[in-house]
Short mmCIF file of C-alpha atoms in Angstrom, two decimals:
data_model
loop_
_atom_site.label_atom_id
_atom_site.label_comp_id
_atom_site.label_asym_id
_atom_site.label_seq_id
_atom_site.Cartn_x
_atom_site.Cartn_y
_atom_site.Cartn_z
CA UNK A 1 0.00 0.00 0.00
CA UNK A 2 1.01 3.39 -0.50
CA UNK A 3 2.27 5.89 2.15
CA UNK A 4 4.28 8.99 2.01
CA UNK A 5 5.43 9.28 -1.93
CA UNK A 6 3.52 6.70 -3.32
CA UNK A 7 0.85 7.74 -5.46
CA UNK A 8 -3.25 8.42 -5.00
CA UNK A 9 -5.45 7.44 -8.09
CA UNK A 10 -8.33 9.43 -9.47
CA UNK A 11 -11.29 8.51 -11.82
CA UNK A 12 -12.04 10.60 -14.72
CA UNK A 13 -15.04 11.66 -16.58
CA UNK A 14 -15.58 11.36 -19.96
CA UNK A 15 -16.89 13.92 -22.67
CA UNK A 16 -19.13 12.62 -25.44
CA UNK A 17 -17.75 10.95 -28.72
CA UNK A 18 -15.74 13.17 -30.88
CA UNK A 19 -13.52 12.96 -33.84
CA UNK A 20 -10.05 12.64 -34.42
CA UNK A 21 -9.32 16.16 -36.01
CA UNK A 22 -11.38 17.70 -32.73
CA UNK A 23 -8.87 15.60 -30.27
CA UNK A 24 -5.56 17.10 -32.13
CA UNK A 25 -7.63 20.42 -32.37
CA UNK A 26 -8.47 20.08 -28.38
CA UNK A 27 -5.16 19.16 -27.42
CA UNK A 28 -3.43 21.31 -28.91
CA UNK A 29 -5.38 24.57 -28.77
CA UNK A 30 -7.44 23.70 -25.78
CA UNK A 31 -9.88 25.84 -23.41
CA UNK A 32 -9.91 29.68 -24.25
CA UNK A 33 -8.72 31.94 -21.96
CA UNK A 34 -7.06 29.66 -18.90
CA UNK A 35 -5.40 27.92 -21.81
CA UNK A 36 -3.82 31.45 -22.77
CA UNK A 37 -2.78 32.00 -19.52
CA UNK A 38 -1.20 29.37 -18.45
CA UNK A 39 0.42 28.25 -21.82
CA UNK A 40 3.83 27.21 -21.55
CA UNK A 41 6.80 27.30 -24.05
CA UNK A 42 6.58 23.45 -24.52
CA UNK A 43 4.00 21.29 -26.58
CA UNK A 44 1.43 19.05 -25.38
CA UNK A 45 1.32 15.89 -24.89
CA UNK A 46 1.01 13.59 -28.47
CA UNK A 47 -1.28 10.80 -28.34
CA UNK A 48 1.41 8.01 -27.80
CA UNK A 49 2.07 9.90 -24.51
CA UNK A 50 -1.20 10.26 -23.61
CA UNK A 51 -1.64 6.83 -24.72
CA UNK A 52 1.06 5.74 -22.48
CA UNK A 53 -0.24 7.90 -19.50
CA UNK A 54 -3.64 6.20 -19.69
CA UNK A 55 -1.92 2.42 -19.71
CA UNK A 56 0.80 3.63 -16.64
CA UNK A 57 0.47 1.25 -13.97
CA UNK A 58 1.69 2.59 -10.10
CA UNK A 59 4.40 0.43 -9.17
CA UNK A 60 6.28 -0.58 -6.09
CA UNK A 61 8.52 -2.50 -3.57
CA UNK A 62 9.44 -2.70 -0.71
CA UNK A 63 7.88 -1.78 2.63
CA UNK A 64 9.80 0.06 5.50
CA UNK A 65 10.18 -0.31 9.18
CA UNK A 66 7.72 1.47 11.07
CA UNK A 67 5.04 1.27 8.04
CA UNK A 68 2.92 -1.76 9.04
CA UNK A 69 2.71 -0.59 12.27
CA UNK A 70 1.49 2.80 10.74
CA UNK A 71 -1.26 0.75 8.52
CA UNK A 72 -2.99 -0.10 11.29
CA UNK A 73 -3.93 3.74 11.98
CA UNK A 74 -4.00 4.45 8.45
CA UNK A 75 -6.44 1.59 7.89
CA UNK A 76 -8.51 3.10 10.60
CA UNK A 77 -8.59 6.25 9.47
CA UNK A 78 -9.86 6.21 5.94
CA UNK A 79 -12.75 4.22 7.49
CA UNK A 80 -13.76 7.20 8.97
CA UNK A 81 -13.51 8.96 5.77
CA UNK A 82 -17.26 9.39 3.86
CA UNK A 83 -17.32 7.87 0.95
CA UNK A 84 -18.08 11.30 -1.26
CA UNK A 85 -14.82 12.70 -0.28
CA UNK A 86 -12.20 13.00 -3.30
CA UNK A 87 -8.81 11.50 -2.77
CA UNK A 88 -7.60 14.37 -4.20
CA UNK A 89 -9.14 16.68 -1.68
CA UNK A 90 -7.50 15.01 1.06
CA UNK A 91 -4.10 15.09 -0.67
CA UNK A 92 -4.73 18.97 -1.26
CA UNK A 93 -5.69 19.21 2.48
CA UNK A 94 -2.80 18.21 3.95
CA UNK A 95 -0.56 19.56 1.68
CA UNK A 96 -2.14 23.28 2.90
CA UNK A 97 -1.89 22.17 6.39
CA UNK A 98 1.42 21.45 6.32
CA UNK A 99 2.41 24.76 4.02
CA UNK A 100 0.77 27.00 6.44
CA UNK A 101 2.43 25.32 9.80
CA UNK A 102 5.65 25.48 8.47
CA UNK A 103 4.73 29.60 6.73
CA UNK A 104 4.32 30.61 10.20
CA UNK A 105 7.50 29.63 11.44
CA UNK A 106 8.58 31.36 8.82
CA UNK A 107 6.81 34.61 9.65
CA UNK A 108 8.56 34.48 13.47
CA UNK A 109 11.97 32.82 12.24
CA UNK A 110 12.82 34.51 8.92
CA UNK A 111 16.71 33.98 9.48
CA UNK A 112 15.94 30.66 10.72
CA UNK A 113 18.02 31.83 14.01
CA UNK A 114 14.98 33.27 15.84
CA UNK A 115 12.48 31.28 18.99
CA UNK A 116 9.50 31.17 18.13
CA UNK A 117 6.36 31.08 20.36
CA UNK A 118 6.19 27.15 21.69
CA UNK A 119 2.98 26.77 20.21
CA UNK A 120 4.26 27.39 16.52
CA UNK A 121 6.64 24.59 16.96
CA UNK A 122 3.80 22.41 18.30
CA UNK A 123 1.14 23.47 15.47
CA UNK A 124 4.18 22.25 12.76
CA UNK A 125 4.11 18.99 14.72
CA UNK A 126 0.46 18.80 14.33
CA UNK A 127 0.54 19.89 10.90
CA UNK A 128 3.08 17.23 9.76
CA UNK A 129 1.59 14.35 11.54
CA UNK A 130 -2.11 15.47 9.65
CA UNK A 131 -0.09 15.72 6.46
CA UNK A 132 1.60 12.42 6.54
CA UNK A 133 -1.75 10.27 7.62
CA UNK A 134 -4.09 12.20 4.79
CA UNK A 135 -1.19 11.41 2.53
CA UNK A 136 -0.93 8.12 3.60
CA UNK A 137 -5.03 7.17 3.19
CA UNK A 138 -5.80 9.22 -0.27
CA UNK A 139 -4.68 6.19 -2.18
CA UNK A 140 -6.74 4.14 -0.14
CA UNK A 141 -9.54 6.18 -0.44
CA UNK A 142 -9.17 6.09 -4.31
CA UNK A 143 -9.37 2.31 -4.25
CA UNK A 144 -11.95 2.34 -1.50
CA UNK A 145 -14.00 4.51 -3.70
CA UNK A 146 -13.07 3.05 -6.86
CA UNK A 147 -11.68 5.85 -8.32
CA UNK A 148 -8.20 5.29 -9.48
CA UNK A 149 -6.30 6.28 -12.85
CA UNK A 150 -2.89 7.67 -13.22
CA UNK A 151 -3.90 11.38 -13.14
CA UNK A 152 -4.60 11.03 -9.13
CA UNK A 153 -0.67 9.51 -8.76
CA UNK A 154 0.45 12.30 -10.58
CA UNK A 155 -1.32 14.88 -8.49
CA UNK A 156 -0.29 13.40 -5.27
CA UNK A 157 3.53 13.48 -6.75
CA UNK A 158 3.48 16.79 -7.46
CA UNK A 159 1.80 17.58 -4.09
CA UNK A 160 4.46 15.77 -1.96
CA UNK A 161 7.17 17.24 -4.75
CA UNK A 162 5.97 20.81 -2.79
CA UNK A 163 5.83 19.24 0.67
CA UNK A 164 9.64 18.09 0.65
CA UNK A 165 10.42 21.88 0.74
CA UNK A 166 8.79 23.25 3.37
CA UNK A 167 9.00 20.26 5.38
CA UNK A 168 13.05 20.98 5.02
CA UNK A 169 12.44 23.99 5.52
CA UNK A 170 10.82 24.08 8.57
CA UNK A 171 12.88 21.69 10.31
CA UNK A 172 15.92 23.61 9.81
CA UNK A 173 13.98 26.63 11.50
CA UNK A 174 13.18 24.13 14.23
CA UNK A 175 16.39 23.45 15.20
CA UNK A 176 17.78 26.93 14.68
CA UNK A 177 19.87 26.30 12.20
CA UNK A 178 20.29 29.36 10.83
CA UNK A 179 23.40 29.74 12.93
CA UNK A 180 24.78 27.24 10.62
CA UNK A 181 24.40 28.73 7.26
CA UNK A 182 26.19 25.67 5.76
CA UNK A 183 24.65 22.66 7.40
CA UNK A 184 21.53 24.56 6.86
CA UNK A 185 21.91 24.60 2.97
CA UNK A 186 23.04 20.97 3.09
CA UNK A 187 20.36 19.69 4.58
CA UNK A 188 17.31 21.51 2.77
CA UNK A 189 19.31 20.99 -0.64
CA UNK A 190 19.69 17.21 0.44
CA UNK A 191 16.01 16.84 1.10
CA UNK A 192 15.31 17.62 -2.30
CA UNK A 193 17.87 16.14 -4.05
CA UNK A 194 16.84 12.58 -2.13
CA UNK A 195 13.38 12.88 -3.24
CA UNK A 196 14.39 13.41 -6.96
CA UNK A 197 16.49 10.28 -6.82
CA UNK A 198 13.72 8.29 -5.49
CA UNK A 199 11.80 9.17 -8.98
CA UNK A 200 14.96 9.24 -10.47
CA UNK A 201 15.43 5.94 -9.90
CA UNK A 202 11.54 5.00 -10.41
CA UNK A 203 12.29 6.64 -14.30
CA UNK A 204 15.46 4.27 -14.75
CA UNK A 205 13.85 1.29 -13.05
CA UNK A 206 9.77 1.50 -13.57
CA UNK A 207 9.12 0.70 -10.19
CA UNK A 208 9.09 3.43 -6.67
CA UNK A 209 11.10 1.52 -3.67
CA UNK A 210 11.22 1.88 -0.51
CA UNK A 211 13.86 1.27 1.71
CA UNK A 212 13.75 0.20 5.49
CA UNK A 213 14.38 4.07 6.73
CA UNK A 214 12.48 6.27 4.27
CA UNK A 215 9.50 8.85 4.14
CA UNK A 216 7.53 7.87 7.30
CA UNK A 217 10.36 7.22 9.58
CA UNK A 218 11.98 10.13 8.62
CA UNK A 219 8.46 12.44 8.88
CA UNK A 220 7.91 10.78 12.48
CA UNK A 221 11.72 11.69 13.47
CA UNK A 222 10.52 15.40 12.36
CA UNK A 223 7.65 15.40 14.31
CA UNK A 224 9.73 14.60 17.36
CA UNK A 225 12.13 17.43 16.62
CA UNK A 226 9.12 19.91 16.58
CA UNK A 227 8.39 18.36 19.90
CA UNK A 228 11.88 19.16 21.88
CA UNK A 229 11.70 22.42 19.99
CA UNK A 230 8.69 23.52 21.75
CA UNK A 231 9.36 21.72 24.70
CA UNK A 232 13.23 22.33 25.40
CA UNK A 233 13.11 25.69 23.30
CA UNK A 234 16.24 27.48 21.95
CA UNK A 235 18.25 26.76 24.87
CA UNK A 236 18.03 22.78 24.10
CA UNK A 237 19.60 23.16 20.36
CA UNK A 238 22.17 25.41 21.62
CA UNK A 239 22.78 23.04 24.39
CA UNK A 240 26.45 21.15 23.90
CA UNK A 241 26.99 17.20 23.64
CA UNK A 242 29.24 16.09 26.74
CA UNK A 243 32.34 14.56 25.52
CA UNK A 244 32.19 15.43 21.84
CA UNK A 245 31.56 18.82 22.69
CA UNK A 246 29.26 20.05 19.74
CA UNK A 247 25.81 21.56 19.89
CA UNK A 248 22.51 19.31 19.71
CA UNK A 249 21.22 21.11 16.49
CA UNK A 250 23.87 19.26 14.86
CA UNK A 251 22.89 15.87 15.93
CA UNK A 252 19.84 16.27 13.00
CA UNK A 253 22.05 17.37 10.55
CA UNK A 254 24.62 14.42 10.96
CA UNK A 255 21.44 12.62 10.98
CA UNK A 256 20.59 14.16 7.63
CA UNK A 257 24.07 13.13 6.36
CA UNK A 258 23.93 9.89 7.00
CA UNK A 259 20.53 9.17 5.70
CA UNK A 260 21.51 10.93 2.73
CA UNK A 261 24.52 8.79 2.37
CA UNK A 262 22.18 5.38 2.93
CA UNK A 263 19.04 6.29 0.66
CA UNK A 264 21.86 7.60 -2.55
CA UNK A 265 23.46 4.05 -2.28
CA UNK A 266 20.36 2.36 -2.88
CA UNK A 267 18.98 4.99 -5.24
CA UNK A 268 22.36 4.91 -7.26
CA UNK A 269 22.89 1.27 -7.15
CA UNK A 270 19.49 0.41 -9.08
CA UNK A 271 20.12 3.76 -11.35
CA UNK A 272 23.74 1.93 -12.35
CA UNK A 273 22.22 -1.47 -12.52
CA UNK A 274 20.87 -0.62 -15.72
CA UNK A 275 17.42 0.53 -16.80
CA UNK A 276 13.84 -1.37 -17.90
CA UNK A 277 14.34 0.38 -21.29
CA UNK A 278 16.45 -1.11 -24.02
CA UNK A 279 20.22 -1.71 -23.56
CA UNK A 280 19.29 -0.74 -19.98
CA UNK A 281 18.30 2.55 -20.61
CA UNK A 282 15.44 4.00 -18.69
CA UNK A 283 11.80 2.98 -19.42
CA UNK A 284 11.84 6.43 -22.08
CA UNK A 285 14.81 4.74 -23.70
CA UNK A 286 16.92 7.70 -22.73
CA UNK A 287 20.61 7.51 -20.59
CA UNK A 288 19.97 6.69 -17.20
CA UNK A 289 21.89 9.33 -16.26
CA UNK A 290 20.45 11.96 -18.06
CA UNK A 291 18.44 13.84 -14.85
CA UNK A 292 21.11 14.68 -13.48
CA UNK A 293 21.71 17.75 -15.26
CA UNK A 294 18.26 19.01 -13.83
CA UNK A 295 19.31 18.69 -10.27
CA UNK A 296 22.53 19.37 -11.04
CA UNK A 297 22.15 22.60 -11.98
CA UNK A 298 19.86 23.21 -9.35
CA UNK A 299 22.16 22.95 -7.18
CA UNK A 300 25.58 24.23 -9.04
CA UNK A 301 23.60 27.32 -8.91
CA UNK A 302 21.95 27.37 -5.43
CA UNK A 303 25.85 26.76 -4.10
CA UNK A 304 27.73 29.43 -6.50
CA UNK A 305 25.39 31.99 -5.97
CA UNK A 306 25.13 31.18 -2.23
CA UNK A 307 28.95 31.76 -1.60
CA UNK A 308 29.48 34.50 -4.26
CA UNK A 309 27.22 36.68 -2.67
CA UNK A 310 28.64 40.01 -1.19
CA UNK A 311 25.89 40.74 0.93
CA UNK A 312 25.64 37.08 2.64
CA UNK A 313 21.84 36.40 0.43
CA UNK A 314 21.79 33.10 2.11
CA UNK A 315 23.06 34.00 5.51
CA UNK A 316 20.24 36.72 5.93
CA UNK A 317 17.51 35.42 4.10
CA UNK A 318 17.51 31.70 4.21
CA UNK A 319 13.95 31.21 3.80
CA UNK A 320 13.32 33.02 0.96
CA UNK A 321 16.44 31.69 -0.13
CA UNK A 322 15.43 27.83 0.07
CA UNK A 323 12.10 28.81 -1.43
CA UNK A 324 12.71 30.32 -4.25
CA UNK A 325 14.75 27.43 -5.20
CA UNK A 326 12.59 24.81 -4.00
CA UNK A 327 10.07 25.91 -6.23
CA UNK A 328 12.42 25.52 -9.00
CA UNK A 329 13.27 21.88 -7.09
CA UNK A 330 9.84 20.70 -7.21
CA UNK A 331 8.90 22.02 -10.95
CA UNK A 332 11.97 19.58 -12.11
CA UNK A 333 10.66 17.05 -9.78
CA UNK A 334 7.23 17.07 -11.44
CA UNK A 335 8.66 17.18 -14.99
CA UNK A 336 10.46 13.75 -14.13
CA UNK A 337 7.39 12.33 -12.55
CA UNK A 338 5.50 13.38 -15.94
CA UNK A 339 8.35 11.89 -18.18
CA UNK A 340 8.44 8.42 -16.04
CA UNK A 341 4.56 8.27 -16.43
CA UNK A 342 4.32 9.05 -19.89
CA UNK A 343 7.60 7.18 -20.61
CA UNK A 344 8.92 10.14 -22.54
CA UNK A 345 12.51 12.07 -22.49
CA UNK A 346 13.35 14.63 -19.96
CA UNK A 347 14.62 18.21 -21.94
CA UNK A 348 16.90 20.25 -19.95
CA UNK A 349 15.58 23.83 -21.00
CA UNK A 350 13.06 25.21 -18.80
CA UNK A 351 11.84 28.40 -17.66
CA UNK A 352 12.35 27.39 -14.18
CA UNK A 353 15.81 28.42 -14.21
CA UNK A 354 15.09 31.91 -15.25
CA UNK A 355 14.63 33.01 -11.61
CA UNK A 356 17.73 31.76 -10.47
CA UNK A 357 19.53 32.69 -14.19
CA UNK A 358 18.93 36.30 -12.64
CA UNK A 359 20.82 35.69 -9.51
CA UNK A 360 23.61 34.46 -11.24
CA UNK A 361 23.50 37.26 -13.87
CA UNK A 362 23.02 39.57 -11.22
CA UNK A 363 25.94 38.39 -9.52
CA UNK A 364 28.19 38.29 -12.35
CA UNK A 365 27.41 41.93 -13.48
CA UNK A 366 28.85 42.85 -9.75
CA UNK A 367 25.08 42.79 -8.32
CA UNK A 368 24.27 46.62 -10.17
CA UNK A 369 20.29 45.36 -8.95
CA UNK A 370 20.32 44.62 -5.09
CA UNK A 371 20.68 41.27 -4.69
CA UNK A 372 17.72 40.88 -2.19
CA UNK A 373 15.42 42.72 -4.42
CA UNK A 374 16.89 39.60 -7.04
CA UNK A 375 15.98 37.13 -4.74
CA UNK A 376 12.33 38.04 -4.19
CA UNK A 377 11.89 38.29 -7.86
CA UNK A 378 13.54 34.80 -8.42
CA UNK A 379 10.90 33.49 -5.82
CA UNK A 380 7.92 34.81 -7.48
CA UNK A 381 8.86 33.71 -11.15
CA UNK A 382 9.24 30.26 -9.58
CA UNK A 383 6.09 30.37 -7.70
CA UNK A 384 4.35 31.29 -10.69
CA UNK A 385 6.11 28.88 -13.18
CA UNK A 386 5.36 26.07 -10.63
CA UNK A 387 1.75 26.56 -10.57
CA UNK A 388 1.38 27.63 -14.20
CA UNK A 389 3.12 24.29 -15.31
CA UNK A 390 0.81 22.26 -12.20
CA UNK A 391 -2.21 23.65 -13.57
CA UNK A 392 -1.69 23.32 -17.79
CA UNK A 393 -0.53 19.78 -16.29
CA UNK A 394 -3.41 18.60 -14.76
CA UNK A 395 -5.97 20.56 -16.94
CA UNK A 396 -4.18 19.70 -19.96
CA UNK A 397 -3.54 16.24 -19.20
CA UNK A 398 -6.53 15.34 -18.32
CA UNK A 399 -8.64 17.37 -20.43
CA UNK A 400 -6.85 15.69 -23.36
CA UNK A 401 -6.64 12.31 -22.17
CA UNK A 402 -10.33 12.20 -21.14
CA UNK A 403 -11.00 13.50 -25.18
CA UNK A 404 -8.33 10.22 -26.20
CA UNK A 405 -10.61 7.96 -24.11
CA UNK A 406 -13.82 9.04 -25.26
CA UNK A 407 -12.07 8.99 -29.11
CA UNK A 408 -11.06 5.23 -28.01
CA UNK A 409 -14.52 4.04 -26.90
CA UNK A 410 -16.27 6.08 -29.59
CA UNK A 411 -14.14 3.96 -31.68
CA UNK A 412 -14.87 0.72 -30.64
#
């Protein structure tokens, strides 16, 4: 069963018969004025893709350590779920209610260095643990309801794709680790990058895994964190280690290390295996190394603007910081999940880099725009792009492939 990244199924409806010049027409030009605005520089979907999307079957292995015991609640829950409740309104639910804990740490800790009042700590807590347990019962509720297809996995991708930030995010505010501009940037950058090698690996291999430590131990461990923070406040993180002399906020990002170390072996290991596709490419037939230069560049450009700054960006505004490239993270993210789904190839350009193209521009002209004013306009362009490319997505996607299967049945 699915918890954490694994995917929630939807049912479509279907628009009367049409033709086959009206689907290519449909597809292509689409719904009037929403289609105009949120059109983006790439072309739809052909019909092998959307082909493909409709005949994409969720798969995965592996189960991890605390997740049976977890099903029990889970299993619970959802029966307490009515019936005429979408999957995908759950997903959406706790996907806000985990956004707005975590904004309001943001509002009292924008330098990520700052207490917060103890019951902002303990709403993030709450706000997690409702996240992970509607995320955990939407697939359910799909089959439950008999409602699945492969538009509902791809929503609840690109919902957790958005989650993964600000639940980095606001851990590293938890802990205070602002104080530690570079274990902060580690660890938020290493969040994201481990989710995009879990589907990563799903493109090369066809199938999500799950290791013995993964999404719900490490959302759990997260929760407790919020706990102590409200509980032990600033003074606990700042607090040293006996012996080995080093503060306790670096225990979680040692943590963070490690895990990162243990989930890119396995992830890795099954990318270099060699792929489902031919001559063990991935299941798109393309290298199996060919992502990388998506995340890659996320990244390369996160870190050189980070330390070329000459007004310390990062340092003063981390939160901005991690969000306007976390945006940019979980566009890339959903472009991957798209490609594995529809089995198609992953192209490099995207507009998602403009925001931080700008930064680096910026920086390389000797910042002659103030670097902070940069930043916020990085942010917004990635905001924007992320929900622009979500929406023509899901619209799109599903708009066209509900005209394919009405085409196909009309057909037969």
């Amino acid at each position: 069963e699915a918890t954490g990244k694994r995917g929630l199924l939807e049912q479509t409806e279907l628009p009367s018969p049409i033709s086959a010049p009206s689907l290519h027409t449909a597809c292509c030009l689409a719904p009037g004025a929403l289609r105009r605005l949120i059109e983006l520089p790439s072309p739809p979907l052909n019909r092998h893709q959307l082909k493909r999307l409709e005949e994409h079957r969720y798969s995965s292995a592996g189960r991890s350590l605390l997740e049976p015991l977890m099903q029990r609640y889970w299993e619970w829950l959802v029966g307490r779920v009515p019936a005429w409740i979408a999957p995908n309104l759950i997903t959406i639910v706790g996907l806000a209610t985990n956004v707005f804990t975590t904004l309001v740490l943001v509002y009292y800790c924008p330098t990520a260095t700052e207490q917060a009042p103890l019951w902002a700590y303990l709403l993030c807590a709450v706000g997690l643990f409702v996240y992970q347990s509607l995320d955990a019962i939407d697939g359910k509720q799909a089959r439950r309801t008999n409602s699945s297809s492969p538009l509902g996995e791809l929503f609840d991708h690109g919902c957790d794709s958005l989650s993964t930030v600000f639940v980095v995010l606001g851990t590293s505010i938890a802990v205070q680790l602002g104080t530690n501009p570079d274990w902060m940037f580690f660890c938020c950058f290493a969040g994201m990058f481990m989710f995009y090698c879990a589907h990563w690996q799903t493109y090369v291999s066809g199938t999500l895994r799950f290791g013995i430590i993964d999404v719900t131990e490490v959302q759990i461990f997260i929760i407790i964190m919020y706990l102590l923070a409200a509980v032990g406040g600033s003074a606990f993180w700042q607090s040293l280690i006996p012996v080995i002399n080093i503060q306790m906020k670096i225990v979680p990002a040692i943590c963070t290390f490690l895990g990162a170390i243990f989930s890119c072996t396995n992830y890795f290991r099954v990318i270099f295996t060699g792929g489902k596709g031919k001559n063990g490419s991935t299941i798109a037939g393309t290298s199996v190394l060919s992502p990388v230069l998506h995340i890659g560049s996320v990244i390369i450009l996160a870190m050189m603007i980070y330390k070329k700054s000459a007004i310390q960006l990062f340092e003063k505004h981390p939160c901005v910081y991690i969000l306007a490239f976390g945006f940019v993270s979980a566009k890339i993210t959903n472009k991957l999940v798209v490609a594995h789904m529809t089995k198609s190839e992953m192209h490099l350009h995207d507009i998602a880099f403009l925001g931080p193209g700008l930064l680096f521009l910026d920086q390389y002209f000797n910042s002659f725009i103030d670097e902070y004013l940069v930043l916020w306009i990085a942010l917004i362009l990635s905001f924007v792009d992320l929900v622009r490319y979500c929406v023509s997505v899901w619209h799109g996607r599903h708009y066209c492939l509900s005209l394919f299967l009405s085409l196909s049945l009309h057909v037969s």
